[in-house]
Tab-separated table of C-alpha atoms and ligand atoms in Angstrom:
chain	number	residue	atom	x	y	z
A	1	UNK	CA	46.635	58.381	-6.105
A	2	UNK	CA	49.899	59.998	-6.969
A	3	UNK	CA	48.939	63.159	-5.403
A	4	UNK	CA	51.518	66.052	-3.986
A	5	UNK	CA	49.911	68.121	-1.506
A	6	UNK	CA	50.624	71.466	-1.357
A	7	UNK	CA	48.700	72.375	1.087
A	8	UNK	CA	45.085	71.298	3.165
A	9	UNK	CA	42.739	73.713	4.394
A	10	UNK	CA	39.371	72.634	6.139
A	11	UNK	CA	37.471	70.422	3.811
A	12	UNK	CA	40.087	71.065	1.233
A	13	UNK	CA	43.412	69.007	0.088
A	14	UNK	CA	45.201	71.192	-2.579
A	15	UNK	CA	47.666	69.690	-4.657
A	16	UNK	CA	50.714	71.441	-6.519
A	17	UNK	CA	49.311	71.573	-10.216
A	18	UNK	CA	46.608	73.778	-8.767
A	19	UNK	CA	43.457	71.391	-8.464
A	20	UNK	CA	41.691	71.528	-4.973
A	21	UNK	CA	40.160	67.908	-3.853
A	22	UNK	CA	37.100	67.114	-1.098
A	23	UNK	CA	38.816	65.140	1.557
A	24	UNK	CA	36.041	62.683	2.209
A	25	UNK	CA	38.174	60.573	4.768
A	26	UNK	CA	39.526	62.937	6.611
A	27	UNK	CA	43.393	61.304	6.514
A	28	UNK	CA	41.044	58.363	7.360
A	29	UNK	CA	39.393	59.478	10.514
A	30	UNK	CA	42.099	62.236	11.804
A	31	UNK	CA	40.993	65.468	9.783
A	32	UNK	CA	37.704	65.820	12.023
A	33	UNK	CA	38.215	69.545	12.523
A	34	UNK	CA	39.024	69.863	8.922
A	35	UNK	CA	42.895	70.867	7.927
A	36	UNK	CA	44.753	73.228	9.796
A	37	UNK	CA	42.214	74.550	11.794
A	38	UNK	CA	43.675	77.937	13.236
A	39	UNK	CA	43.101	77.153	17.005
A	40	UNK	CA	45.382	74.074	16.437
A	41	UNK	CA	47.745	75.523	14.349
A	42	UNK	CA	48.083	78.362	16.816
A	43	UNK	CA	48.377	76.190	19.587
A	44	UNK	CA	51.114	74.146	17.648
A	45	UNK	CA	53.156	77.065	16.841
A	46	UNK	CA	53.288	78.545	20.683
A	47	UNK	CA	54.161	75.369	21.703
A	48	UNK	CA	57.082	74.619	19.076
A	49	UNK	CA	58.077	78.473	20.359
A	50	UNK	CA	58.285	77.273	23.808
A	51	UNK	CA	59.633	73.494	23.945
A	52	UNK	CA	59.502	71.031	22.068
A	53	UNK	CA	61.175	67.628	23.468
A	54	UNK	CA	62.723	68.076	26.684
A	55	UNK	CA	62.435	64.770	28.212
A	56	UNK	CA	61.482	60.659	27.941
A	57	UNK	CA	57.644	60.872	29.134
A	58	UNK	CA	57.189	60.839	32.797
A	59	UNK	CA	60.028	62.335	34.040
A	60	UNK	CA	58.854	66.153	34.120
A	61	UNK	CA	55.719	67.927	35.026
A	62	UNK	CA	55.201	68.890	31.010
A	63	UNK	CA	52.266	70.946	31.400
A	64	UNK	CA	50.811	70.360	28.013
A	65	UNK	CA	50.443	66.785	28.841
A	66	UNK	CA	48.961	67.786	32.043
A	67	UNK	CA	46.449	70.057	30.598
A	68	UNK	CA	45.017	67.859	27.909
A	69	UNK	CA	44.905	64.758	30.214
A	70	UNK	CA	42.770	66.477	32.503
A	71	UNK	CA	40.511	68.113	29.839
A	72	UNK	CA	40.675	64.372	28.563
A	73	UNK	CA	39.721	62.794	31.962
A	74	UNK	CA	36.718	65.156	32.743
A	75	UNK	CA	34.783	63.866	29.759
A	76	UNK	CA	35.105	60.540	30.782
A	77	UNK	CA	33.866	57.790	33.639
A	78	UNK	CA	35.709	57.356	36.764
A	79	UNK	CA	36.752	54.353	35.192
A	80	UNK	CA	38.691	55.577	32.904
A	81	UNK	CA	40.001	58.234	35.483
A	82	UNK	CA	43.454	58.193	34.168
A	83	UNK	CA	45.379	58.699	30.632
A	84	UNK	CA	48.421	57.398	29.571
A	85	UNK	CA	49.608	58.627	26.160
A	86	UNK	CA	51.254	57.582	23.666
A	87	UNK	CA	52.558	57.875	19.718
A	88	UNK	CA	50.164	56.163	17.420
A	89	UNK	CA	47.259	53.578	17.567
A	90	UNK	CA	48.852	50.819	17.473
A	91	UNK	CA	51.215	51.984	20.462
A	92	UNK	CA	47.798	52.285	22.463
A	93	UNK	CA	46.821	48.962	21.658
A	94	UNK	CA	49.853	47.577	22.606
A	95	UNK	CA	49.730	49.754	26.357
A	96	UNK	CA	46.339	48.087	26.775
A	97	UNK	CA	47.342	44.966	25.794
A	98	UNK	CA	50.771	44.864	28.566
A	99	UNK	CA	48.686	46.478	31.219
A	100	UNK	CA	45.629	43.758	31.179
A	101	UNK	CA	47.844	40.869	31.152
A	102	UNK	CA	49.653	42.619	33.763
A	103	UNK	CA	46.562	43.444	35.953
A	104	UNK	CA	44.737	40.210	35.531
A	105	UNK	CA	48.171	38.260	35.745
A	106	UNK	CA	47.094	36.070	32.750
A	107	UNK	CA	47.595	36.542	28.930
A	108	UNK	CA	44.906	34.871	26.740
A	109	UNK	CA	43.018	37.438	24.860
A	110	UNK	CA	39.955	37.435	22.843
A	111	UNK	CA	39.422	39.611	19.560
A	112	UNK	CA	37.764	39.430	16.717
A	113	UNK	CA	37.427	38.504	12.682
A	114	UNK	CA	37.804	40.942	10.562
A	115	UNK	CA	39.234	43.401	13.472
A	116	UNK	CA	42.715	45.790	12.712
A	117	UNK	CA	43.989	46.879	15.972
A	118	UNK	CA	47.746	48.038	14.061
A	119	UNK	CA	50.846	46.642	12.444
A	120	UNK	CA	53.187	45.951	15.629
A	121	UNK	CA	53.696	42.749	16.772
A	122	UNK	CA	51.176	42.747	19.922
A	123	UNK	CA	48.391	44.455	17.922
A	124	UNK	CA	49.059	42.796	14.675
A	125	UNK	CA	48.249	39.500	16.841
A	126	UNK	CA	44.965	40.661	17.926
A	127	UNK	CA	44.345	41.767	14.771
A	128	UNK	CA	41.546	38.944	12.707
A	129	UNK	CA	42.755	38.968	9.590
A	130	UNK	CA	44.791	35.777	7.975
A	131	UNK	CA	46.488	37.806	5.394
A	132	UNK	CA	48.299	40.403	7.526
A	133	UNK	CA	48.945	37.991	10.319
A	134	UNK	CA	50.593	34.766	8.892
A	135	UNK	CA	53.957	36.534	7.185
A	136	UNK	CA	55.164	37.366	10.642
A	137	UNK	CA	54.182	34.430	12.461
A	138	UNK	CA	54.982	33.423	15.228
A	139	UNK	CA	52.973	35.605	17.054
A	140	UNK	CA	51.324	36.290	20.722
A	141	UNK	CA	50.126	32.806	21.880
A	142	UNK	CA	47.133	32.436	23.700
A	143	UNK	CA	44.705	34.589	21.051
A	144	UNK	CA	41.112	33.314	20.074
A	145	UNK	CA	39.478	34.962	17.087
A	146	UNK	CA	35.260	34.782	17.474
A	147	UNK	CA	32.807	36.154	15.129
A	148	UNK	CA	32.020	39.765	15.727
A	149	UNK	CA	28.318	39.981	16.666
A	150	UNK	CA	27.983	36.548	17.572
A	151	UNK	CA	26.491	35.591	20.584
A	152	UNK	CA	28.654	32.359	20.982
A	153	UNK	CA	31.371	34.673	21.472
A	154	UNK	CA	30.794	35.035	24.826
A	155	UNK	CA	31.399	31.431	25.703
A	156	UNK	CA	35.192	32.253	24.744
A	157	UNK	CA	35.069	34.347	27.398
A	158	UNK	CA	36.752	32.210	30.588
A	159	UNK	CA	38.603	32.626	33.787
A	160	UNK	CA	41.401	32.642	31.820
A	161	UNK	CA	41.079	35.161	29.690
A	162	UNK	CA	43.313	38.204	30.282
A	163	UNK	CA	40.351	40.745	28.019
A	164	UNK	CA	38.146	41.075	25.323
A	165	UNK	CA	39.488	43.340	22.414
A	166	UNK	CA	36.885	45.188	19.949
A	167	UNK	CA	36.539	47.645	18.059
A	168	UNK	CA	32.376	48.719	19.099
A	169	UNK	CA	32.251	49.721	15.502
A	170	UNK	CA	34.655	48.131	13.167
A	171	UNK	CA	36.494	49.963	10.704
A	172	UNK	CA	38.697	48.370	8.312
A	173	UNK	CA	36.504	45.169	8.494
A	174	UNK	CA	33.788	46.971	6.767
A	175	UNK	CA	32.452	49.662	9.005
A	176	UNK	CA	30.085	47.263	10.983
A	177	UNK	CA	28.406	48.814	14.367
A	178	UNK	CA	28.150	46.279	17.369
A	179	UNK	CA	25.056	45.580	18.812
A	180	UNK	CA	23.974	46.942	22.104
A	181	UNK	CA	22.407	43.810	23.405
A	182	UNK	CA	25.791	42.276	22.173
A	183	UNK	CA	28.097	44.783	23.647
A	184	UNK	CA	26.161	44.260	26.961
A	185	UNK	CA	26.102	40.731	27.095
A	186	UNK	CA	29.805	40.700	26.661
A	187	UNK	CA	30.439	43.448	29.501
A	188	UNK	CA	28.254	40.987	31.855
A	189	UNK	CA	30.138	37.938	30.559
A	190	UNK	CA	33.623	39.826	31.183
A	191	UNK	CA	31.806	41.157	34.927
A	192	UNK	CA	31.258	37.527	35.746
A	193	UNK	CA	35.000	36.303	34.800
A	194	UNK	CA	37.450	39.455	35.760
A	195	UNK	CA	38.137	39.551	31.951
A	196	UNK	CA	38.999	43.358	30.952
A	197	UNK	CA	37.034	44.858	28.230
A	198	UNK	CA	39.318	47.018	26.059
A	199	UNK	CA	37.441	49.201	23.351
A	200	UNK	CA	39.515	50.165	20.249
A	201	UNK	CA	37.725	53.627	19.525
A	202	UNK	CA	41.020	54.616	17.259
A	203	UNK	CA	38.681	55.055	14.529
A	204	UNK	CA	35.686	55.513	16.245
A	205	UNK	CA	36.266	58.051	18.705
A	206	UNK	CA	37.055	61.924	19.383
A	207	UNK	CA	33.560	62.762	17.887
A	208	UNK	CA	33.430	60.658	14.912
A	209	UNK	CA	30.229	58.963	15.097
A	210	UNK	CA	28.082	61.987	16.946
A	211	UNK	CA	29.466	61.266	20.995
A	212	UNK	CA	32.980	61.721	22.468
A	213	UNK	CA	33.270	57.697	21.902
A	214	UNK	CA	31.145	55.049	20.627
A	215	UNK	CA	30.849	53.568	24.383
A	216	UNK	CA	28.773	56.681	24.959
A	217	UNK	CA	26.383	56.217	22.303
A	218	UNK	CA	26.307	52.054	23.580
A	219	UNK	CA	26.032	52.955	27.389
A	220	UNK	CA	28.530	50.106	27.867
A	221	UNK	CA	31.509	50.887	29.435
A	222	UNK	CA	34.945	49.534	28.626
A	223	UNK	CA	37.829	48.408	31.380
A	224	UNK	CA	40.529	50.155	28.665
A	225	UNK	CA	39.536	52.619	26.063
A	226	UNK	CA	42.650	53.126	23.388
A	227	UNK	CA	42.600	56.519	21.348
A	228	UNK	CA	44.371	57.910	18.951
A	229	UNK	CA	43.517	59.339	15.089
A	230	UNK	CA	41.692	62.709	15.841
A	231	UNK	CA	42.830	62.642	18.938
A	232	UNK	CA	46.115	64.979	18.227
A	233	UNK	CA	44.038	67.219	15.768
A	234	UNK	CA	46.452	66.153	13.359
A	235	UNK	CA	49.279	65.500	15.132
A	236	UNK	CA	50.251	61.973	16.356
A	237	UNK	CA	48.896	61.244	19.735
A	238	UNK	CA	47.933	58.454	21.338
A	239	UNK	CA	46.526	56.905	24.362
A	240	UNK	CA	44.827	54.336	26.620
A	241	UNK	CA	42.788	55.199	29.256
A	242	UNK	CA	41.684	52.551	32.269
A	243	UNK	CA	40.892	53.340	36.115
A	244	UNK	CA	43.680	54.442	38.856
A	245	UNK	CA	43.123	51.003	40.290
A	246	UNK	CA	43.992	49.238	37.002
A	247	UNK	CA	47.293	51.569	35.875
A	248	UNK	CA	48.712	50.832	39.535
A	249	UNK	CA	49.868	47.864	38.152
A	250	UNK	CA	52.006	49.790	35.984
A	251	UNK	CA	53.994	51.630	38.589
A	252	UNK	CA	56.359	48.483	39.293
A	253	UNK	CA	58.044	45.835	38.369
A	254	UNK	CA	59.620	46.859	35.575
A	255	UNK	CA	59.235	50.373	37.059
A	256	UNK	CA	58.921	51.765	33.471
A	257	UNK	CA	56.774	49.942	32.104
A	258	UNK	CA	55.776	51.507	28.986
A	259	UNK	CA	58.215	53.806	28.351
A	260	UNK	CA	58.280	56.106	25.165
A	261	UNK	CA	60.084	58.860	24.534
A	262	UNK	CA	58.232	60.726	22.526
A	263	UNK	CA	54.901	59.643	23.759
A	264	UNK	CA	52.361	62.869	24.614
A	265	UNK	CA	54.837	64.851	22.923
A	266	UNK	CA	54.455	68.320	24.042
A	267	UNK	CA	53.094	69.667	20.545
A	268	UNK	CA	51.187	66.980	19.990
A	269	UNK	CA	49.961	67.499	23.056
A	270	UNK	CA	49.064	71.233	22.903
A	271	UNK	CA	47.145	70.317	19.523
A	272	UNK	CA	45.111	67.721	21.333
A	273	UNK	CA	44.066	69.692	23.818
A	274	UNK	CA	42.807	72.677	21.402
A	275	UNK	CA	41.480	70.241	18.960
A	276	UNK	CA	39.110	68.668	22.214
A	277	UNK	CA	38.670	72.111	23.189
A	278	UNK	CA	37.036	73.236	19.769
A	279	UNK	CA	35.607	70.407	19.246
A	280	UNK	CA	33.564	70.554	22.797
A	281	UNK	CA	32.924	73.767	22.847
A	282	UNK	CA	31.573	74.191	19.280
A	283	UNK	CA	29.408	71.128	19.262
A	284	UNK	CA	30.973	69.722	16.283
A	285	UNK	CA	29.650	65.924	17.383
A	286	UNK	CA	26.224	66.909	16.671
A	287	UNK	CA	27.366	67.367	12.536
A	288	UNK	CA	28.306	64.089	12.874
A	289	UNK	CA	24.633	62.796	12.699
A	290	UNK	CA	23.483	65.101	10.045
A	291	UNK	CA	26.302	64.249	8.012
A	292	UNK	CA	24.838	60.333	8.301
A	293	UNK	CA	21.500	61.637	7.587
A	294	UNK	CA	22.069	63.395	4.672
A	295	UNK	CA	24.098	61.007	3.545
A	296	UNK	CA	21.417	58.690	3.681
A	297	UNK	CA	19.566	60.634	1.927
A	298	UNK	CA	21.568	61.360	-0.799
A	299	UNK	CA	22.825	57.865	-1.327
A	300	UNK	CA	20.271	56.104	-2.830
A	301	UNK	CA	20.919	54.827	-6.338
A	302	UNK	CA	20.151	51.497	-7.762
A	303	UNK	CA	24.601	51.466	-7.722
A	304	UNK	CA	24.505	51.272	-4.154
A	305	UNK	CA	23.422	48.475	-2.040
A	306	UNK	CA	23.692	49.801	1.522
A	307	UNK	CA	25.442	52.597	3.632
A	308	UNK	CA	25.498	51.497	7.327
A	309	UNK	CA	27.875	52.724	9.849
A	310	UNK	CA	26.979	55.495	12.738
A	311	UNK	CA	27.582	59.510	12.226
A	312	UNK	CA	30.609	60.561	9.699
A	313	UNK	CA	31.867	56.778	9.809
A	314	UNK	CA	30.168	55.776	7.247
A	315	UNK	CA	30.189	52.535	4.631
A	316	UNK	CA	28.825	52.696	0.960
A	317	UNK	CA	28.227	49.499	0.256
A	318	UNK	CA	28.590	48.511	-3.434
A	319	UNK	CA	27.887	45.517	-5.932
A	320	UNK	CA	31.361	44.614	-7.235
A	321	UNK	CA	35.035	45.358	-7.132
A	322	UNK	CA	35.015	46.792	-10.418
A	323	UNK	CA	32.323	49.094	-9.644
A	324	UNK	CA	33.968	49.881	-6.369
A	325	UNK	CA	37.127	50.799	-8.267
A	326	UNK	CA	35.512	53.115	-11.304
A	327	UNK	CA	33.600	54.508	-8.617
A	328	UNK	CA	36.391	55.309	-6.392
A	329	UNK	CA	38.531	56.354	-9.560
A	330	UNK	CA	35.769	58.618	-11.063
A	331	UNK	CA	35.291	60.690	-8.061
A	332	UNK	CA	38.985	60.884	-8.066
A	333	UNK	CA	38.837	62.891	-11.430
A	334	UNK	CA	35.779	64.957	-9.905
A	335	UNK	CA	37.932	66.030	-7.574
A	336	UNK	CA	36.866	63.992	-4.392
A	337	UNK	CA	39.101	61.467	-1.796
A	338	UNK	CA	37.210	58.826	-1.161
A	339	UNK	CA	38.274	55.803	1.064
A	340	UNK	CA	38.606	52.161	1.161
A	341	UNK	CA	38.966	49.403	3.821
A	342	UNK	CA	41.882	46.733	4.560
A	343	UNK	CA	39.373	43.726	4.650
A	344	UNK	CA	36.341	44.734	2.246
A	345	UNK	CA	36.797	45.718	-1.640
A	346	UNK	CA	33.764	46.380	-2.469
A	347	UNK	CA	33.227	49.219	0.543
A	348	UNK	CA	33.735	52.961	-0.038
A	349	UNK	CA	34.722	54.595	3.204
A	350	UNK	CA	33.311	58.041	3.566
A	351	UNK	CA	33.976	60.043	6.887
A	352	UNK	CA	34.403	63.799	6.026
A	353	UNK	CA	35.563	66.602	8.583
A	354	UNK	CA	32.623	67.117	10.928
A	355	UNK	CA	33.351	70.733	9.834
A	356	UNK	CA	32.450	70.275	6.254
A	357	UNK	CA	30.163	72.781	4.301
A	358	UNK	CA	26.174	71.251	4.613
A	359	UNK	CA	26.595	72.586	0.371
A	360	UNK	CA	29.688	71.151	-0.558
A	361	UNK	CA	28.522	67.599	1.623
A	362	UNK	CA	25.237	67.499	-0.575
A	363	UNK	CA	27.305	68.194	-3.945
A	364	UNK	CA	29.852	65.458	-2.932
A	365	UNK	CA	27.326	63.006	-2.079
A	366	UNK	CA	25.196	63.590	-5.019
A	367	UNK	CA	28.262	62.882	-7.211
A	368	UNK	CA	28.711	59.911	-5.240
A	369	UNK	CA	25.531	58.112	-5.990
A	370	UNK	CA	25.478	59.402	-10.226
A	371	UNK	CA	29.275	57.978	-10.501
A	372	UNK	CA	28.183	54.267	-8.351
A	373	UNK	CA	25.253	53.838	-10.287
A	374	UNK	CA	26.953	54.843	-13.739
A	375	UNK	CA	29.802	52.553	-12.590
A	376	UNK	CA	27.079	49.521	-11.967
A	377	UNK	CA	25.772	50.005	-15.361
B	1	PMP	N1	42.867	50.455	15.662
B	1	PMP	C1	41.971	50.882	14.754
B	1	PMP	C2	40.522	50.606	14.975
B	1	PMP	C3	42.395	51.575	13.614
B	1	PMP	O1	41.500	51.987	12.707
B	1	PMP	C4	43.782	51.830	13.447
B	1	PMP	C5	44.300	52.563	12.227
B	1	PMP	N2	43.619	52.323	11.050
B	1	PMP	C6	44.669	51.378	14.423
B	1	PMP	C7	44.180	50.702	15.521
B	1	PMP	C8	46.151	51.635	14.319
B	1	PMP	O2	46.429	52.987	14.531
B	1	PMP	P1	47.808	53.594	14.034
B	1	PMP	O3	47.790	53.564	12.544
B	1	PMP	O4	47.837	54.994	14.595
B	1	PMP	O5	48.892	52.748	14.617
C-alpha cells in the first residue's frame, strides 16, 4: 500500500500527507482496543520508566509477568492453569509443539490444509499449505495434513500421535469456523488416544470473535492453547498455556527448555495486562457480535457471495480475483484498510477494533458492499 504512518489513534491510521484511513484489520487481528489506547500507552510508559530488560525469562520474579499471568490464568480452565510466554505466534506454536512431544514422548503431529501456524521451522511444518512449505524442505517428519472439517480426520488420530494442531477458526485459510460436533468428536478421539489437543487461537483469541477464546464459544477444551496478536495490546507477546501437570515436563532435561530472552518482556508485559484489563472490564467482547451482525447486514450486494466467520473475524467472500483486487484497491482510495488472506484471493478480511464507532462501522461497511458490487459489474 505504500503507506507512511504517522501516527494511529483508535479506529484511525494517519499517514504523513495528512489523509486519515479506517483500519479494518486491526494490524490483522492485534489493534482490538483500537491504536494507542491510553490505559496501554500509560501502562507502557511507567513500565519503560521503571525497567525494561533486566534478565533472560525465568530467572527473576519480574512482576509484570507475574501480574498478567495471573490475570491471564483466572479467565481460564484449570487446564490451562499455567502460562508460559513468549515473543510472537509462531514462538507459541513452536513451545506447544516441544512441550507435547515432550509430554507424550512421541512426535507425530496432526494439522490441517489450509492451516498457518507461522514462518519458523516447527510451525512452518505444521503449517498446510504446499507453497510456503516445500522451499525449505526438509522439514519436521512425522506430520499428516487432513481436511479441516472432515470427519475422517479423526481416524489420523492414533496412539502415536504426539497432538492435534488447529486453528478452531481458521484464518489465513479463508476464515472458516470449525464445527462443534467436529471439534468434539476430535477432543473424544484425542481422550481415547492421549493425543494433546493444541488450539491456535493467535488469530482467534483475546476477544476477537465475542469470548476470551474461540474454545469458549465451542465448549471444547484444548490440552495447549497458543496466544499471541492482541494479546500484548500492541506490543509483541506471546504465549502457550497447558495444565501444571503437562509444563512439568518442561522443568528438566534440558533444564531450560524453552528459553527466550526476551520472552514476556516486561513492557510487553505491562501492556498485556492493561489491554486484558480494559478489555474485561469494559465488555468490549460483546461489540464483537454486533460488529458481525451489522456487518451482515450491511453486506449484502449482488458483489458479494458470502461473509462467514464468527464476531469481528470476519470473511467477505467475493466472485473473482479481479473483483477482489478493485474492491480492495477502491476502498483503499476511500480511505479504508481492508485485509486479505495467505491461502484465499478472492477473500476480503475484515476484523475492525472491537472499539470502533457503531457510525463510522455502518459507513465503512456500506462502502464496502457499493465498491464489491461496482467491482463485479
Ligand atoms: N497462528 C495463526 C493462526 C496466525 O494467524 C498467525 C499470524 N498470522 C500465527 C500463528 C503466527 O503468528 P506470528 O506472526 O506472531 O508469528
Amino acid at each position: 500500500m505504500g503507506l507512511v504512518i504517522d501516527h494511529a489513534r483508535g479506529s484511525h491510521l494517519h499517514t504523513a500527507d495528512g489523509r486519515s484511513y479506517v483500519d479494518f484489520i486491526s494490524g490483522i487481528a492485534v489493534s482490538s482496543l483500537g491504536h494507542a489506547h491510553p490505559e496501554v500507552v500509560a501502562a507502557v510508559q511507567q513500565q519503560a520508566a521503571a525497567h525494561m530488560h533486566v534478565m533472560v525469562y525465568g530467572e527473576y520474579i519480574q512482576k509484570p509477568q507475574s501480574r498478567f499471568a495471573a490475570l491471564l490464568t483466572e479467565q481460564l480452565p484449570k487446564k490451562l492453569s499455567r502460562v508460559y510466554l513468549v515473543n510472537s505466534g509462531t514462538e507459541a506454536n513452536e513451545g506447544a509443539l516441544k512441550l507435547a512431544k515432550k509430554y507424550t514422548g512421541r512426535h507425530e503431529f496432526l494439522s490441517f490444509h489450509h492451516s498457518y501456524h507461522g514462518d519458523t521451522h516447527g510451525s512452518l511444518s505444521v503449517t498446510g499449505r504446499d507453497v510456503y512449505r516445500k522451499p525449505y524442505e526438509p522439514l519436521l517428519p512425522g506430520i499428516t495434513f487432513a481436511e479441516f472439517n472432515d470427519d475422517a480426520a479423526l481416524s489420523f488420530v492414533s496412539k502415536s500421535t504426539a497432538a492435534v494442531i488447529l486453528e478452531p477458526i481458521q484464518g489465513e485459510g479463508g476464515i472458516k469456523p470449525a464445527r462443534q460436533d467436529w471439534l468434539q468428536n476430535l477432543r473424544k478421539r484425542c481422550d481415547e488416544t492421549g493425543t494433546l489437543l493444541i488450539f491456535d487461537e493467535i488469530q482467534s483469541g483475546f476477544g476477537r470473535i465475542g469470548s476470551l477464546f474461540a474454545f469458549d464459544h465451542y465448549g471444547v477444551q484444548p490440552d495447549i492453547l497458543t496466544m499471541a496478536k492482541a494479546m500484548g495490546g500492541g506490543m509483541p507477546m506471546g504465549g502457550f498455556a497447558a495444565s501444571d501437570e503437562i509444563f512439568e515436563v518442561f522443568k528438566y532435561d534440558p533444564p531450560l527448555n524453552h528459553v527466550t530472552t526476551f520472552g514476556g518482556h516486561p513492557v510487553s508485559a505491562a501492556a498485556a495486562h492493561a489491554a486484558l484489563n480494559v478489555l474485561i472490564r469494559d465488555g468490549w467482547m460483546e461489540r464483537a457480535s454486533v460488529i458481525e451482525q451489522t456487518a451482515r447486514e450491511l453486506l449484502q450486494s449482488d458483489g458479494i457471495r458470502e461473509v462467514r466467520g464468527k464476531g469481528a473475524m470476519l470473511g467477505i467472500q467475493l466472485h473473482s480475483q479481479k473483483q477482489t483486487q478493485h474492491t480492495v484497491e477502491s476502498c483503499l482510495e476511500k480511505g479504508i484498510i481492508l485485509g486479505w488472506t495467505l491461502h484465499s484471493d478472492t477473500l476480503i478480511r475484515i476484523a475492525p477494533p472491537l472499539t470502533i464507532d457503531q457510525t463510522i462501522l455502518e459507513e465503512t461497511l456500506a462502502t464496502i458492499s457499493e465498491e464489491a458490487e461496482s467491482a463485479a459489474r
